[in-house]
Amino acid sequence: MHPPSFLRLCGAVSLVGAVLFVTTPTGRAMVDDALSFAYEAADPYVKEGFTIREDAWGGDLEEGGQKGIRHQLFKGNEYWFWAATDVEGAELEIHIYDASGQLAEAEFWKKGKFAAARISPSATGSYFLLVKVVKSPADRTGWAMVYGFR
Amino acid sequence: MKKTTVLLLALTSPLVCTNASPAPEIDVSGFPAEMVEDVVVPVPSEIFGVLDKLGTPDWKGLLREGELQASEDRARTALLLGTVIADGFIAVQAQDRERVKETGRTVLRLAGAIGVRQSVLSRSNSIIDSADKQDWPKVRRELDGALHDVRNAMIELQDEQLAHLVSLGGWLRGTEALTLVVSQNYTRDGAELLHQPALVKYFETRIEGMSPKLRDNPLVARIHSLLAEIRPLVQMDSGLDIPSESVGRIRDITGELVGSITSKGA
């Protein structure tokens, strides 16, 4: 059975060390590990006043593959989006575009299995998040994304 | 602690940023990636957090009176649960300890009526405890978490459609509160918070995808009908504002719907 191409994940926000959904399907377990890393990336920002939402998004992609997430954002908030993979040697990117397709993030970074982007929206409305597996030694690369706001 | 410190340094230091120049523009009409879902529905904290920054409206004046009872109509009870969670946020804004505690108890009672009591038991207790300590940020987190847990419990029970109604109820009450706040003192920035056409469309689509029995529920059908009226009002063409007249109309519509959801005779 092929793993699901994407999953919307829901889990406890235990942040660092979170181990979520110990389940048997390979795809789900792969994404669960990626989710733990995504929460790990988010954890330091809690101290900076960010509230981490207890929902997560994820799935698996081939090298060069990308996934979009449409998101309602509010002017006046500041958001960080953190993505991670569990595949050693894989690299992700995450970017934020506004409703007209213009790159809208204030900054982004990637480091090893982690990537993140920040935005302080100039307008309230729909934005598009783009998660991309830039490179990977695996056929399918599990990824997960969480976000926080303040 | 050591691990956290290392991560903090490693993940936030500008020295580790590697910028591979993302595309400065994409064609959103032919979005260059498969979408995970239609649109991410924000948690109430995201909206109330912005409202915090807009001033100090009369939150106490927005609190509802009267006890809310579960209905034999599960769709109505699911919608009601969503509105009660949104009420909890209003009570937090008003820093009304007793009303927040009442919210915690009502959430538990309504969750029990639709079979997911256990999923919110600890949240409910935490809401009450945190209200006693007047730890308002924690109450907000627990209210967000209660919404999350109820939805997930319903999905596990194959009741995903009812889970959408919980979210919809919360959105309707939250939007009603937002319009009431903006109406108290209209500002362009306040009105802009209503710019949510994709969310309105999302809820319309969710109702259209429900079982005929649920879709034809008179309350659900009425909500669907009025969402179609709200959607053009929350559109905002480039450079234009959402006018106070539109804010007032959305206030009236959402007020009517919340009234129908919470009506004892419904």
Coordinates of C-alpha atoms in Angstrom, one line a residue:
Chain A
M1 CA 0.0 0.0 0.0
H2 CA 1.3 3.4 -0.9
P3 CA 1.6 5.9 2.0
P4 CA -0.8 8.8 1.8
S5 CA 0.5 11.6 -0.3
F6 CA -0.3 14.0 2.4
L7 CA -1.7 14.0 5.9
R8 CA -3.1 16.7 8.1
L9 CA -1.6 15.9 11.5
C10 CA -2.9 16.7 14.8
G11 CA -0.9 16.3 17.9
A12 CA 0.0 17.4 21.4
V13 CA 2.2 20.3 21.4
S14 CA 4.8 18.8 23.7
L15 CA 7.4 20.5 21.5
V16 CA 11.0 19.2 21.9
G17 CA 11.0 15.5 21.9
A18 CA 7.4 15.2 20.9
V19 CA 6.7 11.7 19.6
L20 CA 3.4 11.6 18.0
F21 CA 1.2 8.9 16.5
V22 CA 3.3 5.8 16.9
T23 CA 1.5 4.0 14.1
T24 CA 2.3 1.2 11.8
P25 CA 1.8 2.7 8.3
T26 CA 5.3 3.6 7.0
G27 CA 4.2 7.0 5.6
R28 CA 2.6 8.1 8.8
A29 CA 5.5 7.1 11.0
M30 CA 7.9 9.0 8.6
V31 CA 5.8 12.1 8.9
D32 CA 5.5 11.7 12.6
D33 CA 9.3 11.8 12.9
A34 CA 9.4 14.9 10.7
L35 CA 6.7 16.5 12.9
S36 CA 8.9 15.9 16.0
F37 CA 11.7 17.8 14.3
A38 CA 9.3 20.6 13.2
Y39 CA 8.3 21.1 16.8
E40 CA 11.9 21.0 17.8
A41 CA 12.6 23.9 15.4
A42 CA 9.6 25.8 16.8
D43 CA 10.5 25.3 20.4
P44 CA 13.1 28.2 20.9
Y45 CA 10.5 30.7 19.6
V46 CA 8.1 30.0 22.4
K47 CA 10.5 31.9 24.7
E48 CA 10.1 34.8 22.3
G49 CA 6.4 34.9 22.9
F50 CA 5.2 32.8 20.0
T51 CA 2.1 30.6 20.5
I52 CA 2.5 27.3 18.6
R53 CA -0.7 26.0 17.2
E54 CA -1.5 22.4 18.1
D55 CA -2.1 21.4 14.5
A56 CA 0.4 20.4 11.9
W57 CA 0.5 19.6 8.2
G58 CA 2.7 17.2 6.4
G59 CA 3.2 14.4 3.9
D60 CA 5.9 13.0 1.7
L61 CA 7.3 14.3 -1.5
E62 CA 9.8 13.2 -4.2
E63 CA 13.0 15.2 -4.7
G64 CA 12.1 18.5 -6.3
G65 CA 8.4 18.1 -5.3
Q66 CA 6.5 20.8 -3.6
K67 CA 3.2 21.2 -1.7
G68 CA 1.1 24.3 -1.2
I69 CA -0.9 25.3 1.8
R70 CA -3.4 28.2 1.6
H71 CA -3.6 30.1 4.8
Q72 CA -5.6 33.0 6.3
L73 CA -3.3 35.4 7.9
F74 CA -4.1 38.6 9.9
K75 CA -2.3 41.9 9.7
G76 CA -1.1 42.8 13.2
N77 CA 0.2 39.3 13.9
E78 CA 3.7 38.0 13.3
Y79 CA 4.0 34.4 12.1
W80 CA 6.8 31.8 11.9
F81 CA 6.3 28.7 9.8
W82 CA 8.7 25.8 10.5
A83 CA 9.2 22.8 8.3
A84 CA 11.3 19.7 8.9
T85 CA 12.1 16.3 7.4
D86 CA 13.3 13.1 9.1
V87 CA 15.5 12.1 6.1
E88 CA 19.2 12.6 6.7
G89 CA 20.8 14.6 4.0
A90 CA 17.5 16.0 2.7
E91 CA 16.9 19.7 2.4
L92 CA 13.7 21.6 2.6
E93 CA 12.6 25.1 1.8
I94 CA 9.5 26.9 2.9
H95 CA 8.3 30.2 1.4
I96 CA 5.3 32.5 1.8
Y97 CA 3.5 34.3 -1.1
D98 CA 0.6 36.7 -1.0
A99 CA -2.7 36.3 -2.8
S100 CA -1.2 38.0 -5.9
G101 CA 1.7 35.6 -6.0
Q102 CA 4.4 37.9 -4.7
L103 CA 7.0 36.6 -2.3
A104 CA 5.8 38.0 1.0
E105 CA 8.1 36.6 3.7
A106 CA 10.2 38.9 5.8
E107 CA 13.0 36.3 6.1
F108 CA 13.6 32.6 5.8
W109 CA 16.3 30.2 6.8
K110 CA 17.2 26.6 6.3
K111 CA 19.6 24.5 8.2
G112 CA 20.0 20.7 7.8
K113 CA 16.7 19.1 8.1
F114 CA 15.0 22.3 9.2
A115 CA 13.6 25.3 7.2
A116 CA 11.5 28.3 8.3
A117 CA 10.0 31.5 7.1
R118 CA 8.6 34.5 8.9
I119 CA 6.0 37.1 7.9
S120 CA 4.3 40.1 9.4
P121 CA 1.5 40.4 6.9
S122 CA 1.0 43.8 5.4
A123 CA -2.6 43.0 4.8
T124 CA -5.2 40.5 6.2
G125 CA -6.1 37.8 3.7
S126 CA -5.1 34.6 2.0
Y127 CA -1.4 33.6 1.6
F128 CA 0.2 30.6 0.1
L129 CA 2.9 28.6 1.8
L130 CA 5.1 26.6 -0.5
V131 CA 7.1 23.6 1.0
K132 CA 9.7 22.1 -1.3
V133 CA 12.1 19.2 -1.0
V134 CA 15.2 20.7 -2.6
K135 CA 17.2 17.6 -2.5
S136 CA 17.0 14.2 -0.9
P137 CA 18.7 10.8 -1.0
A138 CA 15.3 9.1 -0.5
D139 CA 12.6 8.3 -3.1
R140 CA 10.0 9.9 -0.8
T141 CA 10.8 12.5 1.8
G142 CA 8.6 12.9 4.8
W143 CA 8.0 16.5 5.8
A144 CA 5.9 18.3 8.4
M145 CA 5.1 21.9 9.1
V146 CA 3.9 23.8 12.1
Y147 CA 3.4 27.4 12.8
G148 CA 3.3 30.0 15.5
F149 CA 2.1 33.5 16.0
R150 CA 2.4 36.5 18.3
Chain B
M1 CA 18.1 22.8 28.6
K2 CA 21.5 22.4 26.9
K3 CA 19.8 21.0 23.8
T4 CA 17.3 23.8 23.7
T5 CA 20.1 26.4 24.0
V6 CA 22.0 24.8 21.1
L7 CA 18.9 24.7 19.0
L8 CA 18.1 28.3 19.8
L9 CA 21.5 29.4 18.6
A10 CA 21.6 27.1 15.7
L11 CA 18.1 27.9 14.4
T12 CA 17.9 31.6 15.0
S13 CA 21.3 32.8 14.3
P14 CA 21.5 34.8 11.1
L15 CA 24.9 33.2 10.5
V16 CA 23.2 29.9 9.6
C17 CA 20.8 31.4 7.1
T18 CA 21.3 30.2 3.6
N19 CA 19.3 32.0 1.1
A20 CA 18.9 30.3 -2.2
S21 CA 16.8 33.1 -3.7
P22 CA 13.2 31.8 -3.9
A23 CA 11.1 32.7 -6.9
P24 CA 10.1 36.3 -6.3
E25 CA 6.7 35.6 -7.8
I26 CA 4.4 32.7 -8.6
D27 CA 1.3 32.3 -10.7
V28 CA -1.4 31.6 -8.1
S29 CA -4.0 30.9 -10.8
G30 CA -1.9 27.9 -11.8
F31 CA -0.5 27.3 -8.3
P32 CA 2.8 25.4 -8.8
A33 CA 2.1 22.7 -6.3
E34 CA -0.6 20.4 -5.2
M35 CA -2.6 21.9 -2.3
V36 CA -2.8 20.3 1.1
E37 CA -6.2 21.7 1.9
D38 CA -8.5 24.5 0.8
V39 CA -7.5 26.9 3.4
V40 CA -6.1 26.7 7.0
V41 CA -8.8 27.9 9.4
P42 CA -7.1 30.1 12.0
V43 CA -7.5 29.4 15.7
P44 CA -9.4 32.1 17.6
S45 CA -6.3 33.2 19.4
E46 CA -4.9 34.6 16.1
I47 CA -7.8 37.0 15.7
F48 CA -8.2 37.9 19.4
G49 CA -4.5 38.6 19.6
V50 CA -4.8 41.2 16.9
L51 CA -7.9 42.7 18.6
D52 CA -5.8 43.1 21.7
K53 CA -3.6 45.5 19.7
L54 CA -6.4 47.5 18.3
G55 CA -7.6 49.0 21.6
T56 CA -9.8 48.2 24.6
P57 CA -13.3 47.6 23.5
D58 CA -16.2 46.9 25.8
W59 CA -15.7 43.2 26.0
K60 CA -18.0 42.8 29.0
G61 CA -20.8 44.2 26.9
L62 CA -20.3 41.4 24.4
L63 CA -20.8 38.6 26.9
R64 CA -24.0 36.6 26.5
E65 CA -26.4 35.9 29.3
G66 CA -28.2 32.7 30.0
E67 CA -27.4 29.1 30.3
L68 CA -26.8 27.2 27.0
Q69 CA -28.3 23.7 26.7
A70 CA -27.5 20.9 24.4
S71 CA -30.1 20.0 21.8
E72 CA -31.3 16.7 20.5
D73 CA -30.2 18.0 17.2
R74 CA -26.5 17.1 17.1
A75 CA -25.7 19.6 14.4
R76 CA -27.0 22.4 16.5
T77 CA -25.1 21.1 19.6
A78 CA -21.9 21.0 17.5
L79 CA -22.5 24.6 16.3
L80 CA -23.3 25.6 19.9
L81 CA -20.1 24.1 21.2
G82 CA -18.1 26.2 18.7
T83 CA -19.9 29.4 19.8
V84 CA -19.3 28.6 23.5
I85 CA -15.5 28.2 22.9
A86 CA -15.6 31.6 21.1
D87 CA -17.5 33.0 24.1
G88 CA -14.6 31.8 26.3
F89 CA -12.3 34.1 24.3
I90 CA -14.6 37.0 24.9
A91 CA -14.7 36.2 28.6
V92 CA -10.9 36.2 28.6
Q93 CA -10.8 39.6 26.9
A94 CA -13.2 40.8 29.6
Q95 CA -11.0 39.1 32.2
D96 CA -14.2 37.7 33.7
R97 CA -13.1 34.7 35.8
E98 CA -16.5 33.3 36.6
R99 CA -17.6 33.5 32.9
V100 CA -14.5 31.7 31.8
K101 CA -15.0 29.0 34.4
E102 CA -18.6 28.7 33.2
T103 CA -17.3 28.3 29.7
G104 CA -15.1 25.4 30.8
R105 CA -18.1 23.6 32.4
T106 CA -20.4 24.3 29.4
V107 CA -17.7 23.0 26.9
L108 CA -17.6 19.8 28.9
R109 CA -21.4 19.4 29.0
L110 CA -21.9 20.0 25.3
A111 CA -18.9 17.8 24.4
G112 CA -20.6 15.1 26.4
A113 CA -23.8 15.6 24.5
I114 CA -22.1 14.7 21.2
G115 CA -20.0 11.9 22.6
V116 CA -16.6 13.5 23.0
R117 CA -16.6 14.5 26.7
Q118 CA -13.4 12.5 27.6
S119 CA -11.5 14.3 24.9
V120 CA -11.9 17.7 26.6
L121 CA -12.0 16.7 30.2
S122 CA -8.5 17.8 31.0
R123 CA -8.8 20.9 28.9
S124 CA -12.0 21.9 30.7
N125 CA -10.3 21.4 34.1
S126 CA -7.3 23.4 33.0
I127 CA -9.5 26.2 31.7
I128 CA -11.2 26.4 35.1
D129 CA -7.9 26.2 37.1
S130 CA -6.2 28.8 34.9
A131 CA -9.2 31.1 35.2
D132 CA -8.9 30.9 39.0
K133 CA -5.3 31.9 38.7
Q134 CA -6.2 34.6 36.1
D135 CA -3.6 33.1 33.8
W136 CA -5.3 34.5 30.7
P137 CA -2.7 33.5 28.1
K138 CA -3.0 29.9 29.3
V139 CA -6.8 30.0 29.2
R140 CA -6.5 31.1 25.6
R141 CA -4.2 28.2 24.8
E142 CA -6.5 25.8 26.5
L143 CA -9.5 27.1 24.6
D144 CA -7.6 26.7 21.3
G145 CA -6.7 23.3 22.5
A146 CA -10.3 22.4 23.4
L147 CA -11.4 23.2 19.9
H148 CA -8.5 21.1 18.5
D149 CA -9.3 18.1 20.8
V150 CA -13.0 18.2 20.1
R151 CA -12.5 18.3 16.4
N152 CA -10.0 15.5 16.4
A153 CA -12.2 13.3 18.7
M154 CA -15.0 13.7 16.2
I155 CA -12.8 12.9 13.3
E156 CA -11.8 9.7 15.1
L157 CA -15.5 8.9 15.6
Q158 CA -16.1 9.4 11.8
D159 CA -18.0 12.5 12.7
E160 CA -15.8 14.9 10.6
Q161 CA -18.9 16.7 9.3
L162 CA -19.9 17.6 12.8
A163 CA -16.3 18.7 13.5
H164 CA -16.7 21.2 10.7
L165 CA -19.8 22.5 12.4
V166 CA -17.9 23.1 15.6
S167 CA -15.4 25.2 13.7
L168 CA -18.1 27.0 11.9
G169 CA -20.0 27.8 15.1
G170 CA -16.8 29.3 16.5
W171 CA -16.1 31.3 13.4
L172 CA -19.7 32.7 13.4
R173 CA -19.5 33.8 17.0
G174 CA -16.0 35.1 16.7
T175 CA -17.0 37.1 13.6
E176 CA -20.0 38.5 15.3
A177 CA -17.8 39.6 18.2
L178 CA -15.3 41.1 15.7
T179 CA -18.0 43.1 13.9
L180 CA -19.4 44.3 17.2
V181 CA -16.0 45.5 18.3
V182 CA -15.3 47.2 14.9
S183 CA -18.8 48.8 15.0
Q184 CA -18.0 50.3 18.4
N185 CA -15.2 52.3 16.9
Y186 CA -14.8 51.8 13.1
T187 CA -11.2 51.7 11.9
R188 CA -9.8 50.6 8.6
D189 CA -7.5 48.1 10.3
G190 CA -10.2 46.7 12.4
A191 CA -12.5 46.2 9.4
E192 CA -9.7 44.6 7.5
L193 CA -9.7 41.7 9.9
L194 CA -12.9 40.6 8.2
H195 CA -11.2 40.1 4.9
Q196 CA -11.7 36.4 4.9
P197 CA -13.4 35.4 1.6
A198 CA -11.5 32.1 1.3
L199 CA -12.6 31.1 4.7
V200 CA -16.2 31.8 4.0
K201 CA -15.9 29.9 0.8
Y202 CA -14.3 27.0 2.7
F203 CA -17.2 26.8 5.1
E204 CA -19.7 26.9 2.2
T205 CA -17.9 24.1 0.4
R206 CA -17.8 22.0 3.6
I207 CA -21.6 22.3 4.0
E208 CA -22.1 21.4 0.3
G209 CA -20.1 18.3 0.9
M210 CA -22.1 17.1 3.9
S211 CA -24.6 14.3 3.9
P212 CA -28.1 15.3 2.6
K213 CA -29.5 14.8 6.1
L214 CA -27.0 17.3 7.6
R215 CA -27.1 19.7 4.6
D216 CA -30.9 19.9 4.8
N217 CA -30.9 20.5 8.5
P218 CA -32.9 23.8 8.6
L219 CA -30.2 25.6 10.7
V220 CA -27.3 24.3 8.6
A221 CA -29.2 25.3 5.4
R222 CA -29.9 28.7 6.8
I223 CA -26.2 29.2 7.6
H224 CA -25.2 28.1 4.1
S225 CA -27.6 30.5 2.6
L226 CA -26.3 33.5 4.6
L227 CA -22.7 32.6 4.1
A228 CA -23.3 33.2 0.4
E229 CA -24.5 36.7 1.4
I230 CA -21.5 37.3 3.7
R231 CA -18.8 36.3 1.1
P232 CA -19.1 39.4 -1.2
L233 CA -19.1 41.6 1.9
V234 CA -15.7 40.4 3.1
Q235 CA -14.1 40.8 -0.4
M236 CA -11.7 43.7 -0.5
D237 CA -10.6 45.0 -3.8
S238 CA -7.0 46.3 -3.9
G239 CA -6.7 49.6 -2.1
L240 CA -10.3 49.6 -0.9
D241 CA -11.6 49.1 2.6
I242 CA -14.5 47.1 4.0
P243 CA -17.0 49.9 4.7
S244 CA -18.8 50.3 7.9
E245 CA -22.1 49.4 6.2
S246 CA -20.7 46.0 5.3
V247 CA -19.4 45.5 8.8
G248 CA -22.9 46.3 10.1
R249 CA -24.5 43.9 7.7
I250 CA -22.1 41.1 8.6
R251 CA -22.8 41.8 12.3
D252 CA -26.5 41.5 11.7
I253 CA -26.2 38.2 9.7
T254 CA -23.8 36.6 12.2
G255 CA -25.9 37.9 15.1
E256 CA -29.0 36.3 13.6
L257 CA -27.3 33.0 13.1
V258 CA -25.7 32.9 16.5
G259 CA -29.1 33.7 17.9
S260 CA -30.6 30.8 16.1
I261 CA -27.9 28.4 17.3
T262 CA -28.2 29.5 20.9
S263 CA -32.0 29.8 21.0
K264 CA -33.6 27.5 23.5
G265 CA -36.5 26.9 21.2
A266 CA -34.3 25.9 18.3

